mmCIF file of C-alpha atoms and ligand atoms in Angstrom:
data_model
loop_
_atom_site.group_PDB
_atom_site.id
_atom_site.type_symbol
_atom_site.label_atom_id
_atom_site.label_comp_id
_atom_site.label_asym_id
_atom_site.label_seq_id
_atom_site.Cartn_x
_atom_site.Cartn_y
_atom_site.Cartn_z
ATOM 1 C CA UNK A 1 -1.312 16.462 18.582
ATOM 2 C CA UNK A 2 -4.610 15.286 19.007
ATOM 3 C CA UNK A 3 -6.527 12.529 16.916
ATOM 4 C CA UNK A 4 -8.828 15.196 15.435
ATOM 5 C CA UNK A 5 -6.386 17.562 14.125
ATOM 6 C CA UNK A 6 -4.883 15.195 12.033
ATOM 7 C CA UNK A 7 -4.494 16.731 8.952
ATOM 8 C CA UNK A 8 -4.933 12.848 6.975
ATOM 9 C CA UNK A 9 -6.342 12.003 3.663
ATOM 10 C CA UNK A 10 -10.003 11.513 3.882
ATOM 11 C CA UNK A 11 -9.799 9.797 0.257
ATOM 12 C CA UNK A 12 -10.509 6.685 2.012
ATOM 13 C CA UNK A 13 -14.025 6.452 2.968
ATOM 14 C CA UNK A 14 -15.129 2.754 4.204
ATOM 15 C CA UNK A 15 -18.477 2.167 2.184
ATOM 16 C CA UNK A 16 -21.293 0.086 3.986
ATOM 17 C CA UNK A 17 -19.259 -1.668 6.595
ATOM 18 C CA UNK A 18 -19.942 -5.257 5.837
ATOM 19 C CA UNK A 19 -21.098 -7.754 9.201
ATOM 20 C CA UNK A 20 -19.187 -10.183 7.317
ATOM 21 C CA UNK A 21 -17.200 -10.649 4.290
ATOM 22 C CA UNK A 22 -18.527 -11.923 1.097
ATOM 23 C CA UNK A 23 -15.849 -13.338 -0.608
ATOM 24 C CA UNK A 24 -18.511 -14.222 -4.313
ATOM 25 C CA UNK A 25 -16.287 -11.710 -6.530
ATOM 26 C CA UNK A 26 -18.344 -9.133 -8.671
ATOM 27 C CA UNK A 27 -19.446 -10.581 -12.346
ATOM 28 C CA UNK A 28 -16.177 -9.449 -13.787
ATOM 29 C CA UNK A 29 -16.377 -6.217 -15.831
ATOM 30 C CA UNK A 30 -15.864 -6.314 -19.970
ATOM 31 C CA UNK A 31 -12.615 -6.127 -20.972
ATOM 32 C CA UNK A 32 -11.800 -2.506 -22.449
ATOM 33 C CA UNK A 33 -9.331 -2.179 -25.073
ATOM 34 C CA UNK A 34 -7.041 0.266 -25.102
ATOM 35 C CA UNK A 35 -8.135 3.837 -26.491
ATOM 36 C CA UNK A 36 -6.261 5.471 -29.184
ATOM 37 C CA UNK A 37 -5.040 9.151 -28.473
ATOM 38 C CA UNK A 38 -7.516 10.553 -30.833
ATOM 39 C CA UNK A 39 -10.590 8.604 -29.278
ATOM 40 C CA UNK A 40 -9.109 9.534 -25.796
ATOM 41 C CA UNK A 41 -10.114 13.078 -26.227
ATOM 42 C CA UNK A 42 -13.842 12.338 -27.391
ATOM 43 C CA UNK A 43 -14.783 10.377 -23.852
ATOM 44 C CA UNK A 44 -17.206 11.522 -21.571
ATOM 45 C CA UNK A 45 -15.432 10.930 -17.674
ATOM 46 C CA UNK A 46 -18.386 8.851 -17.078
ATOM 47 C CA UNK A 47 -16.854 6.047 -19.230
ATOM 48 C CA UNK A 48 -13.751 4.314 -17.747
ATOM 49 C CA UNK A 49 -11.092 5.003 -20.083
ATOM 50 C CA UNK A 50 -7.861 2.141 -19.976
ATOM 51 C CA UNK A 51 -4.725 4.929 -20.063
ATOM 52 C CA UNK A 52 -2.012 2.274 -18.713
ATOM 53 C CA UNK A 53 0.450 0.301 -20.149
ATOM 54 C CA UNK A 54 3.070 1.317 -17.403
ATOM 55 C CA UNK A 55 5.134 -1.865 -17.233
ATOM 56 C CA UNK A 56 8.258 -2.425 -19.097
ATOM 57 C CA UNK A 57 8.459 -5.682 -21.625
ATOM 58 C CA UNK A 58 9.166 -8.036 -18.915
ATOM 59 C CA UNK A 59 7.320 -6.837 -16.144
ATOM 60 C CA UNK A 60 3.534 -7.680 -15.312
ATOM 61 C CA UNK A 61 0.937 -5.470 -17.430
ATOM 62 C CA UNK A 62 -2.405 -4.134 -15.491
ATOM 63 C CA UNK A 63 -4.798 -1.581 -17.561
ATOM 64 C CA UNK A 64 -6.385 1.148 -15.484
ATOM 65 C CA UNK A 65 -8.970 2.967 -16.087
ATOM 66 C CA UNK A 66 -9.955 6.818 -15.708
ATOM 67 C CA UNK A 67 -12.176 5.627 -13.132
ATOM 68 C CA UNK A 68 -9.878 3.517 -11.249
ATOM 69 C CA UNK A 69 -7.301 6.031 -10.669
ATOM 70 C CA UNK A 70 -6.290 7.568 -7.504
ATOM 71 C CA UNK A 71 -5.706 11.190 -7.508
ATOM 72 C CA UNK A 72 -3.764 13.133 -4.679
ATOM 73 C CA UNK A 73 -5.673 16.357 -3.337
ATOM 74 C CA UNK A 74 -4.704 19.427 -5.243
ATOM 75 C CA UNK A 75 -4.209 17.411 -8.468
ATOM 76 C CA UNK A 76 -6.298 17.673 -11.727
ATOM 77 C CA UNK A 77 -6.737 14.920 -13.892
ATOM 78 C CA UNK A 78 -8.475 15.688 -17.603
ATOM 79 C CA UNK A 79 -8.964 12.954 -19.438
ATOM 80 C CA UNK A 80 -8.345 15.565 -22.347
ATOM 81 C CA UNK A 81 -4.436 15.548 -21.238
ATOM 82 C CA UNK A 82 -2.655 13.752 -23.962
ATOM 83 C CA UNK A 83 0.216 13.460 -21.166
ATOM 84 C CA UNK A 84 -1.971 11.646 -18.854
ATOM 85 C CA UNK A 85 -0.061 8.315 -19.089
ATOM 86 C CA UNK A 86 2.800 10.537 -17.982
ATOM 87 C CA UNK A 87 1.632 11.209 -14.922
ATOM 88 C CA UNK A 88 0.981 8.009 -13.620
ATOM 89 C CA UNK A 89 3.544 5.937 -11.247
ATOM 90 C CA UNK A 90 4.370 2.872 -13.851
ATOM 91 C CA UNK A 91 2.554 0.067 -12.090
ATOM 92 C CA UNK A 92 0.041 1.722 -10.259
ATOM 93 C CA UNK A 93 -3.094 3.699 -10.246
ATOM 94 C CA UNK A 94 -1.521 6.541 -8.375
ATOM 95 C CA UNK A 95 -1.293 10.037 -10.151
ATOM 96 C CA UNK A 96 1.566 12.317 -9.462
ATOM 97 C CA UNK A 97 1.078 15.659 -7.452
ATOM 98 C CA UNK A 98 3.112 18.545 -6.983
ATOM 99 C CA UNK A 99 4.490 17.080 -3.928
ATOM 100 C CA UNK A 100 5.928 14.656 -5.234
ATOM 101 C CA UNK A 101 9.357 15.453 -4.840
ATOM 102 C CA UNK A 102 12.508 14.891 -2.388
ATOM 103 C CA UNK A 103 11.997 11.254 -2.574
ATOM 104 C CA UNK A 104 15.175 9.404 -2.839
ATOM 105 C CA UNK A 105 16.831 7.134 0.150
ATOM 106 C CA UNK A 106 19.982 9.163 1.070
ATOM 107 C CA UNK A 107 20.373 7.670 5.174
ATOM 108 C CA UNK A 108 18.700 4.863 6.939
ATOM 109 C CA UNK A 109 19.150 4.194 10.357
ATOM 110 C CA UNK A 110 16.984 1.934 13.160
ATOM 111 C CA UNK A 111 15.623 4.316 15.907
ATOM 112 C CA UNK A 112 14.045 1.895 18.463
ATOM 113 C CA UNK A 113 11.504 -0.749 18.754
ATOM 114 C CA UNK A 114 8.534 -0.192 20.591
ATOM 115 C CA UNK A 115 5.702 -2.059 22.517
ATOM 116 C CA UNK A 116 3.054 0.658 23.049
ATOM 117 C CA UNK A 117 2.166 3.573 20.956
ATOM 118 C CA UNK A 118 3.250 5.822 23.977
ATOM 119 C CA UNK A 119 6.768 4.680 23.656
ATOM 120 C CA UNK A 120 6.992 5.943 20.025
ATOM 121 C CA UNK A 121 9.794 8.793 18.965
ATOM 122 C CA UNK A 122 7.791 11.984 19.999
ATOM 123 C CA UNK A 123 9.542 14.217 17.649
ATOM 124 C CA UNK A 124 6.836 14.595 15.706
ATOM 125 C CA UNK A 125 8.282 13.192 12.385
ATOM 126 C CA UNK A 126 6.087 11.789 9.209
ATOM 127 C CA UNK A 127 5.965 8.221 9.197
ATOM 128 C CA UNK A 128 4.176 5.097 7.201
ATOM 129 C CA UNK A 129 3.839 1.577 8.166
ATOM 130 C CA UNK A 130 4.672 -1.269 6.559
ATOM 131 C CA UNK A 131 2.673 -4.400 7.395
ATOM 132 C CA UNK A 132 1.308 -7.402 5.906
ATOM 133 C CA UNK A 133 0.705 -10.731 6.533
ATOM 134 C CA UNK A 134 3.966 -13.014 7.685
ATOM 135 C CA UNK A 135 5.582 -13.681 4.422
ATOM 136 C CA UNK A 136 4.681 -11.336 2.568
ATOM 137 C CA UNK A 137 7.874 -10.042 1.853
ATOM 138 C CA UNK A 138 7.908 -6.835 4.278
ATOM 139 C CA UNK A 139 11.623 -7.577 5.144
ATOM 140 C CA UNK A 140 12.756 -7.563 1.607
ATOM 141 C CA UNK A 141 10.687 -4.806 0.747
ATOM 142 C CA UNK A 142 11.997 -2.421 3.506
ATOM 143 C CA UNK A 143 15.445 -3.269 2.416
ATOM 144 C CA UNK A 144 15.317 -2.519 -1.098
ATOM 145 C CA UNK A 145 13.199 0.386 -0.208
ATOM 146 C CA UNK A 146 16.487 1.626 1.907
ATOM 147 C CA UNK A 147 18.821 -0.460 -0.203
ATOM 148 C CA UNK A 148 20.261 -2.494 2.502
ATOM 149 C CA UNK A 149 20.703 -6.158 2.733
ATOM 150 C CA UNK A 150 19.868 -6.242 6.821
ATOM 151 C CA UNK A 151 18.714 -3.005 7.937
ATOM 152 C CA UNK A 152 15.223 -5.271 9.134
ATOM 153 C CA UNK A 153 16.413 -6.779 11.574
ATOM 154 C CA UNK A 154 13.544 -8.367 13.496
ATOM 155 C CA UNK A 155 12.878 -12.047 14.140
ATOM 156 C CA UNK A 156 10.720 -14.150 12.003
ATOM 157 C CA UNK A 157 9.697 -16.526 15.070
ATOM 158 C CA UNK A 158 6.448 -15.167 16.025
ATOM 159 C CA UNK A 159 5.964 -13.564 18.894
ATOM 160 C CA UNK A 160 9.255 -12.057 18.850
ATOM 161 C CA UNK A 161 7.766 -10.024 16.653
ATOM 162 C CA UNK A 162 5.274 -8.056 18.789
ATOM 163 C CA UNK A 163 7.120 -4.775 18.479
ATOM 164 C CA UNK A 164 6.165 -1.050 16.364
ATOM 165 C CA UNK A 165 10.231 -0.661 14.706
ATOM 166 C CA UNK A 166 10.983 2.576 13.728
ATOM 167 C CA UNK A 167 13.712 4.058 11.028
ATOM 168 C CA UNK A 168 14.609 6.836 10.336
ATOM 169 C CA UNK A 169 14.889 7.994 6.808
ATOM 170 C CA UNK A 170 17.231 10.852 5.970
ATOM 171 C CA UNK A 171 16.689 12.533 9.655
ATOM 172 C CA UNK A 172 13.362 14.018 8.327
ATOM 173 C CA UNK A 173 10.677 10.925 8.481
ATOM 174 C CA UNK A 174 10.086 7.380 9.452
ATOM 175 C CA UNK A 175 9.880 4.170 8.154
ATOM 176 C CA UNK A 176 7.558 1.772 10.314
ATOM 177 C CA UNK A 177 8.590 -2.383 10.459
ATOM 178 C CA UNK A 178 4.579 -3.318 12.382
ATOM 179 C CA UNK A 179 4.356 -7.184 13.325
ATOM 180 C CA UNK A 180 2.968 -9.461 10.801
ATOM 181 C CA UNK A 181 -0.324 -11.295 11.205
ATOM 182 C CA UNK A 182 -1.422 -14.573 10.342
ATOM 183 C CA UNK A 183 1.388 -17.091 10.727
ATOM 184 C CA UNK A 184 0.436 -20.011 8.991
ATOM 185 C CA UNK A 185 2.766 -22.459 10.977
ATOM 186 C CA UNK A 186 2.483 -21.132 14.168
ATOM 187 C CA UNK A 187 -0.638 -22.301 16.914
ATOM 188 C CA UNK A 188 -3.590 -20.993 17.041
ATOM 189 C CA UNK A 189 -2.933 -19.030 20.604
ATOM 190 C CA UNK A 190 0.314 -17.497 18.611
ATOM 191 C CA UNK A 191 -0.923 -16.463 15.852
ATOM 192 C CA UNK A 192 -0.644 -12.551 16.275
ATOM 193 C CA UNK A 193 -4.059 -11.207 17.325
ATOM 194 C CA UNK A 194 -3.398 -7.933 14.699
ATOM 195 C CA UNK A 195 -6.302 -6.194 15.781
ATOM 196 C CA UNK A 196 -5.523 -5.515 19.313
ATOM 197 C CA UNK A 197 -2.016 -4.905 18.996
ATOM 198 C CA UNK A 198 -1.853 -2.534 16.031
ATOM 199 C CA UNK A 199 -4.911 -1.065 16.461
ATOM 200 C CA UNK A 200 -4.042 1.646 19.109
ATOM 201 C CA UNK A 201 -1.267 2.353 17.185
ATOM 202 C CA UNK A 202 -3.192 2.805 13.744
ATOM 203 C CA UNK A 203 -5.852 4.763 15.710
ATOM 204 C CA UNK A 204 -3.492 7.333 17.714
ATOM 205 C CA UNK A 205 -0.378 7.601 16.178
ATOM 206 C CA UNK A 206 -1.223 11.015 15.355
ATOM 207 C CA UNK A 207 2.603 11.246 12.777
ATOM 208 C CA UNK A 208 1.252 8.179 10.725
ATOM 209 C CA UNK A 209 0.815 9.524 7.315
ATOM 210 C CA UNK A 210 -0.371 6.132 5.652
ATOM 211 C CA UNK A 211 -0.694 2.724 6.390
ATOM 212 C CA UNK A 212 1.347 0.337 3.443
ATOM 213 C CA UNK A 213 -0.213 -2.944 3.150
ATOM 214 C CA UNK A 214 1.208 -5.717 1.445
ATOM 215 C CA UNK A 215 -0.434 -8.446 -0.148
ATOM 216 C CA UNK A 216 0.857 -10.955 -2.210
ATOM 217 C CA UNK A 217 0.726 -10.904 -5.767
ATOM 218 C CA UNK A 218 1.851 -14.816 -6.673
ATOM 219 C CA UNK A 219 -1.603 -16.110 -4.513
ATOM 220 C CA UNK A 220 -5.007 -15.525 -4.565
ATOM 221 C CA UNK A 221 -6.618 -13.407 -2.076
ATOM 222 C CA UNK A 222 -6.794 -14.623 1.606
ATOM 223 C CA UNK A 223 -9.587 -13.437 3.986
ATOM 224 C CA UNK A 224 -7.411 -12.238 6.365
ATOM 225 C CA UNK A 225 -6.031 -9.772 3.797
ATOM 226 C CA UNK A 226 -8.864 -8.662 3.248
ATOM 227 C CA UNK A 227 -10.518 -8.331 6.436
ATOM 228 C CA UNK A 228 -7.119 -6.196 7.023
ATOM 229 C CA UNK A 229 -8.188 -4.036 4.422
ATOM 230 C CA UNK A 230 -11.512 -3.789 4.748
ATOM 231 C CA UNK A 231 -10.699 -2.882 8.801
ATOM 232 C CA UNK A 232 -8.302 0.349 7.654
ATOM 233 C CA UNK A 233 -10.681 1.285 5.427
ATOM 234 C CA UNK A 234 -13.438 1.277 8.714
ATOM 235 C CA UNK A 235 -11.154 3.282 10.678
ATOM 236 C CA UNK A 236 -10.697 5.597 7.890
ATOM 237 C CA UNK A 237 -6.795 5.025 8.384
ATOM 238 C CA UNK A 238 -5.107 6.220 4.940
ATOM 239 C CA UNK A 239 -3.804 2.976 3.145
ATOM 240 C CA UNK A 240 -1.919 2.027 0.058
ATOM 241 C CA UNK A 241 -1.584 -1.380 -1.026
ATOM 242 C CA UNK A 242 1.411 -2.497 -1.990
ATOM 243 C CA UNK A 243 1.615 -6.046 -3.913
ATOM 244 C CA UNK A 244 4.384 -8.159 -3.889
ATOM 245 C CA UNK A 245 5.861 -10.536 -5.569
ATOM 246 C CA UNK A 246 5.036 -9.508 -8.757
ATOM 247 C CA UNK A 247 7.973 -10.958 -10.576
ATOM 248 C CA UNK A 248 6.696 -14.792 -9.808
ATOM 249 C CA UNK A 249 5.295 -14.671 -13.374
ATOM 250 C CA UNK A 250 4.092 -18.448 -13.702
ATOM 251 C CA UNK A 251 1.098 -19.731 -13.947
ATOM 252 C CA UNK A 252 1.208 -22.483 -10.890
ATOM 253 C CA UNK A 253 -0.429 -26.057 -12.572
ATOM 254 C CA UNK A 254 -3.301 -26.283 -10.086
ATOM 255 C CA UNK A 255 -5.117 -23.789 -11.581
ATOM 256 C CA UNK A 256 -2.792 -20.873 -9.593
ATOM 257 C CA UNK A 257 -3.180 -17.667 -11.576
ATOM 258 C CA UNK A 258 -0.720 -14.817 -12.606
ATOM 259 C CA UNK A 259 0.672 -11.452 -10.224
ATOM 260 C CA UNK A 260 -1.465 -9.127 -12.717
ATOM 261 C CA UNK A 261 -4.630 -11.329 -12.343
ATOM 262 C CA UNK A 262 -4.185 -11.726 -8.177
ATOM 263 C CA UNK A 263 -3.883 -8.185 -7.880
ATOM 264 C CA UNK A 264 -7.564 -7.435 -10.262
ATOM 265 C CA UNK A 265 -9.117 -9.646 -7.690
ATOM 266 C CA UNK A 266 -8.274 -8.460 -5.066
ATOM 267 C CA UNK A 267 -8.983 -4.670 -6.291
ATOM 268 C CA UNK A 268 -12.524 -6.140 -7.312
ATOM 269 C CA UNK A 269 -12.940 -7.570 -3.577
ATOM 270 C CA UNK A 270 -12.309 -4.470 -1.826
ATOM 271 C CA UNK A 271 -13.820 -1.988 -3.964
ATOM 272 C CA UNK A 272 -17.033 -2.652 -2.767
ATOM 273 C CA UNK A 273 -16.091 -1.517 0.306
ATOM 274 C CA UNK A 274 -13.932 2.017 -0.096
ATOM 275 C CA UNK A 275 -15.806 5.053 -1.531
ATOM 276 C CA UNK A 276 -12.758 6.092 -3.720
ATOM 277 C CA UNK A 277 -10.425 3.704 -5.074
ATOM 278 C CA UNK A 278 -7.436 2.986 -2.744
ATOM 279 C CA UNK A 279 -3.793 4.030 -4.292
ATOM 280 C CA UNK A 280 -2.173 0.370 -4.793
ATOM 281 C CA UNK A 281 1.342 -0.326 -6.544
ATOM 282 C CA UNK A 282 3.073 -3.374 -7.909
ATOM 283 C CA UNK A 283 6.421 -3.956 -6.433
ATOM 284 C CA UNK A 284 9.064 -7.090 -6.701
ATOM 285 C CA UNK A 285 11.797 -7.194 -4.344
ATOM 286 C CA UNK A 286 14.042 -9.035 -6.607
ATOM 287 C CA UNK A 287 13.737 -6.744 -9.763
ATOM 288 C CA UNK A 288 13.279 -3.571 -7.681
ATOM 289 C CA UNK A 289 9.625 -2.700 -9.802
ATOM 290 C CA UNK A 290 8.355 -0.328 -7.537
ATOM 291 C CA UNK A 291 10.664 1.029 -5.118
ATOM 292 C CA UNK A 292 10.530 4.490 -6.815
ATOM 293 C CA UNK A 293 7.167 4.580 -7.243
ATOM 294 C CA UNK A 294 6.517 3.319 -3.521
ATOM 295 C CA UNK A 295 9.163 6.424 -2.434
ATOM 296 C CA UNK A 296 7.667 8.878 -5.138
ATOM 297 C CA UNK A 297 4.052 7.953 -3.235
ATOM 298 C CA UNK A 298 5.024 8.155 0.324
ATOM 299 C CA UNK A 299 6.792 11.712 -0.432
ATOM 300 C CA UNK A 300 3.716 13.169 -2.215
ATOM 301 C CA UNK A 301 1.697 11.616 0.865
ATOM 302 C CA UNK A 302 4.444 13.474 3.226
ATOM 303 C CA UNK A 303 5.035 16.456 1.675
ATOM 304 C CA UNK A 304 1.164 17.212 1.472
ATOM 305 C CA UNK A 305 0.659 16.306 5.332
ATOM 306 C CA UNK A 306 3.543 18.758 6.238
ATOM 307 C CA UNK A 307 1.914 21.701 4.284
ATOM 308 C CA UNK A 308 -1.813 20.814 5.767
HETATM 309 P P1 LIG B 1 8.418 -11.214 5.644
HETATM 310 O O1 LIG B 1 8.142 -12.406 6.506
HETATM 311 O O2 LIG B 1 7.147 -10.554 5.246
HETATM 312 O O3 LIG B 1 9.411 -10.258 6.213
HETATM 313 O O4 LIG B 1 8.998 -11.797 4.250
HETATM 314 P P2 LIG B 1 10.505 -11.888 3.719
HETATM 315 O O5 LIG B 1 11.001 -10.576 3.212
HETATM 316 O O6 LIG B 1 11.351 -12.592 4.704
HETATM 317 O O7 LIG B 1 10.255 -12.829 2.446
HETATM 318 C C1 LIG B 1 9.637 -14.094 2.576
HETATM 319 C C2 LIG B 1 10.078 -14.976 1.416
HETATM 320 O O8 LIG B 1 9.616 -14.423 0.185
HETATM 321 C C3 LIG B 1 11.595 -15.085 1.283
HETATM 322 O O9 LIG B 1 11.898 -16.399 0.848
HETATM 323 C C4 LIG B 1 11.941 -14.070 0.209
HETATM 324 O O10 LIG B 1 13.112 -14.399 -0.498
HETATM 325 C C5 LIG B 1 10.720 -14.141 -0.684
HETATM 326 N N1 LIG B 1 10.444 -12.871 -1.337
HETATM 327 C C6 LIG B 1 10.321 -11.669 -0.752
HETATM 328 N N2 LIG B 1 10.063 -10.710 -1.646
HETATM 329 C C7 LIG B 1 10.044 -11.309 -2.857
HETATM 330 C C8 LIG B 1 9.823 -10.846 -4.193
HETATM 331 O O11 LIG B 1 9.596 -9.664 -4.477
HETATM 332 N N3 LIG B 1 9.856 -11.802 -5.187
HETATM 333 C C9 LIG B 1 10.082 -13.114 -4.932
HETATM 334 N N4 LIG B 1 10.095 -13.964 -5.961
HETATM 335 N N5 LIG B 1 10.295 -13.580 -3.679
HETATM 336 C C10 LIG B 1 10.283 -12.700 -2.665
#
């Protein structure tokens, strides 16, 4: 299949592609209280309206807005729908489609690694690619996502790491283990050049659904996030971000702020820079928040690119 009859999400538009990044966030936005059902109703779309409270008691809170959501293709949202709050993946902005459905984990197995896009499985399978920067927690993720203890099984050291590692996911798609970038402790001349080894891959892997980037929740936001971001959202490659971490709930003393505020920031960085607002989700490898909703996202994202 060729590049242009890939049937992706064009949800993603990159917005005046910046030279360079400017890393001033926006004035931050008043804070909206919550709207009661009745006033819910009486709201024009034009006014962002806070419908989330998705978090259980001891997980990290985020409000969304109406405007902030991201809605699948084929979905409706009203802001008249008194079940609205229903329909959004706790922890996210992500509404739920009609394809989302046959998302559970039932068989995980490692396929192959691979150094060029070329050498890639060929059978034409529905895959999404985990990546994020070294640390992140991409390991952990991709094992509670398959509920393994050691189904990752690559190196940390980098450069051992230069390899696209593909799994299998109940013999109908693929999970994607990409190299991680920007390894703090390693030399300069190691330090994985992301760009020109992923970038073929993100550019002509004509099966890859969507990209899942993970950032981490417990830090501020780094520039080379960022400038990840910012690049997918360039290449119009479909992304969700996926923060991590989300459980590390305390404030750090030098001034270090919490998962829920991290993840606002970052939002607020990159929105300049994406016509719609990218689907993100909050996710915690030791409490499991988020592995449904990550699995509930990447099968409304699959079932939709199998039916267009
Ligand atoms: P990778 O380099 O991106 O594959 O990251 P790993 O999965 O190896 O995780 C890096 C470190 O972060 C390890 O010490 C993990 O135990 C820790 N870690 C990973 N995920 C989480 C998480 O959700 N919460 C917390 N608190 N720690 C995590």
């Amino acid at each position: 299949m060729i590049l242009t009859q890939l049937p992706r999400f064009h949800f993603l538009v990159f917005k005046n592609p910046p030279p360079s990044f400017n890393f001033f966030p926006k004035p931050k936005l008043p804070i909206i209280k919550p709207a009661s059902p009745t006033l819910f109703s009486s709201l024009s779309t034009a006014e962002p309206i806070p419908i989330a409270d998705f978090a259980l008691p001891d997980e990290p809170k985020l409000e969304v807005s109406l405007d902030k959501l991201f809605v699948p293709p084929e979905t409706e949202v009203s802001c008249n729908d008194p079940n609205l709050s229903t329909k959004i993946l706790k922890g996210s902005n992500i509404v739920l489609s009609k394809y989302a459905r046959e998302a559970q984990v039932v068989q995980a197995e490692f396929v192959k690694s691979s150094v060029r896009t070329e050498d890639c499985p060929s059978d034409g399978l529905p895959e999404f690619a985990l990546v994020g920067r070294s640390n992140v927690g991409k390991s952990s993720l991709l094992n509670s996502l398959v509920r393994r203890k050691r189904l990752a099984l690559t190196s940390k050291k980098p450069g051992k790491t230069q390899c696209i590692n593909h799994f299998r996911i109940n013999d109908d798609w693929y999970l994607v283990d990409l190299p991680g970038y920007g390894y703090a402790s390693a030399p300069q001349e190691l330090r994985t050049d992301w760009g020109k080894f992923t970038r073929d891959y993100f550019i002509n892997r004509s099966t890859l659904v969507s990209v899942f980037l993970l950032i981490d929740a417990s830090i501020p936001a780094k520039k080379i996030d960022l400038e990840y971001a910012s690049w997918l959202g360039q290449n119009q490659i479909p992304m969700t971000l996926i923060f991590t971490k989300c459980d590390k709930r305390k404030k750090k003393k030098n001034g270090g702020k919490r998962p829920e505020e991290n993840v606002s920031e970052f939002q607020e960085l990159i929105c300049g820079f994406f016509q719609s607002v990218p689907p993100w989700i909050m996710t915690s490898s030791v409490t499991n928040q988020g592995r449904d909703e990550i699995l509930l996202q990447m099968a409304q994202l699959r079932n939709y690119w199998r039916k267009h």
